């Protein structure tokens, strides 16, 4: 079906001619008009994909004030796990049946975190922005609220009541992890936490600390390294901590990198995982369980996160008068 030889960019009229439908019907189908049948919309999208149709963003913005782009600003840290790849995949899938397209903007460690967000706002490159790895007083969120630009966050902030967000219940995860380890007769737990500026760090630490107090057991946060450090540094600091406090018999991690570093530290210390010491961690993929079945894990539903973030971003664009969409879910064991 793909057109060739014309040298011209496919347009709505091209799709109309191939489908036998009116240009207005084609346009409405690509915008997911609710009164058109799913079969019609699927047929139009299939033709558009086959001929390589790409909307003229400048023209769309002139007509509607929107360019039907949702941008997600993602960290490019060396320690980012496959969670980010999954997030992009699920966001793309969630948006694929409608008029919006996903644009991935890298948040480079070498640049000011505000640069990417300000560029998107000042160039009007996106109708809404999705942010991840939020801080308690995130300057990006403060800026977007001031500019009145639609956005949604993956994680909460100090202003969470005022904006849409999706978050995992990290307080509940930490309590779950500590409970599991204490039930296994572990007495002195160590947590490798994210950097202190992130909102979910407080949730993690408080969850485990509160559970430890109720059990009257030991709990410590590793002060000399965090999730964002290189794997080698985390490993060295875990080794140093356990040598200093050999009574440590349980570790709680919130990332794949910290988990792998902890396992390497135990190997270096010749401690047997599951016998001398236990490890409980988040696991966004089955990788860790395949790597070491002795690791206890709680799985976070990244697909639900992607679907919700996409839906919340669209509502923020199209129905700003509604209350912001907000959701918190718990991880599941295993």
PDB file of C-alpha atoms in Angstrom, residues 170-171 173-175 178 182 189 191 203-213 219 252:
ATOM      1  CA  UNK A 170       7.710   3.224  49.459  1.00  0.00           C
ATOM      2  CA  UNK A 171       6.748   3.511  53.129  1.00  0.00           C
ATOM      3  CA  UNK A 173       7.557  -1.393  50.816  1.00  0.00           C
ATOM      4  CA  UNK A 174      10.124  -0.628  53.516  1.00  0.00           C
ATOM      5  CA  UNK A 175       7.806  -1.906  56.256  1.00  0.00           C
ATOM      6  CA  UNK A 178      11.752  -5.087  57.358  1.00  0.00           C
ATOM      7  CA  UNK A 182      12.578  -9.654  61.201  1.00  0.00           C
ATOM      8  CA  UNK A 189      19.166  -4.379  59.260  1.00  0.00           C
ATOM      9  CA  UNK A 191      19.281   0.011  54.220  1.00  0.00           C
ATOM     10  CA  UNK A 203       9.213   7.322  52.845  1.00  0.00           C
ATOM     11  CA  UNK A 204      11.607   4.358  52.651  1.00  0.00           C
ATOM     12  CA  UNK A 205      13.601   5.289  55.729  1.00  0.00           C
ATOM     13  CA  UNK A 206      10.548   6.100  57.846  1.00  0.00           C
ATOM     14  CA  UNK A 207       8.806   2.855  56.889  1.00  0.00           C
ATOM     15  CA  UNK A 208      11.709   0.645  57.943  1.00  0.00           C
ATOM     16  CA  UNK A 209      12.502   2.781  60.995  1.00  0.00           C
ATOM     17  CA  UNK A 210       8.919   2.647  62.266  1.00  0.00           C
ATOM     18  CA  UNK A 211       8.772  -1.123  61.836  1.00  0.00           C
ATOM     19  CA  UNK A 212      12.140  -1.548  63.589  1.00  0.00           C
ATOM     20  CA  UNK A 213      10.873   0.492  66.541  1.00  0.00           C
ATOM     21  CA  UNK A 219      18.073  -0.589  61.798  1.00  0.00           C
ATOM     22  CA  UNK A 252      17.145  -3.627  52.323  1.00  0.00           C
TER      23      UNK A 252
END
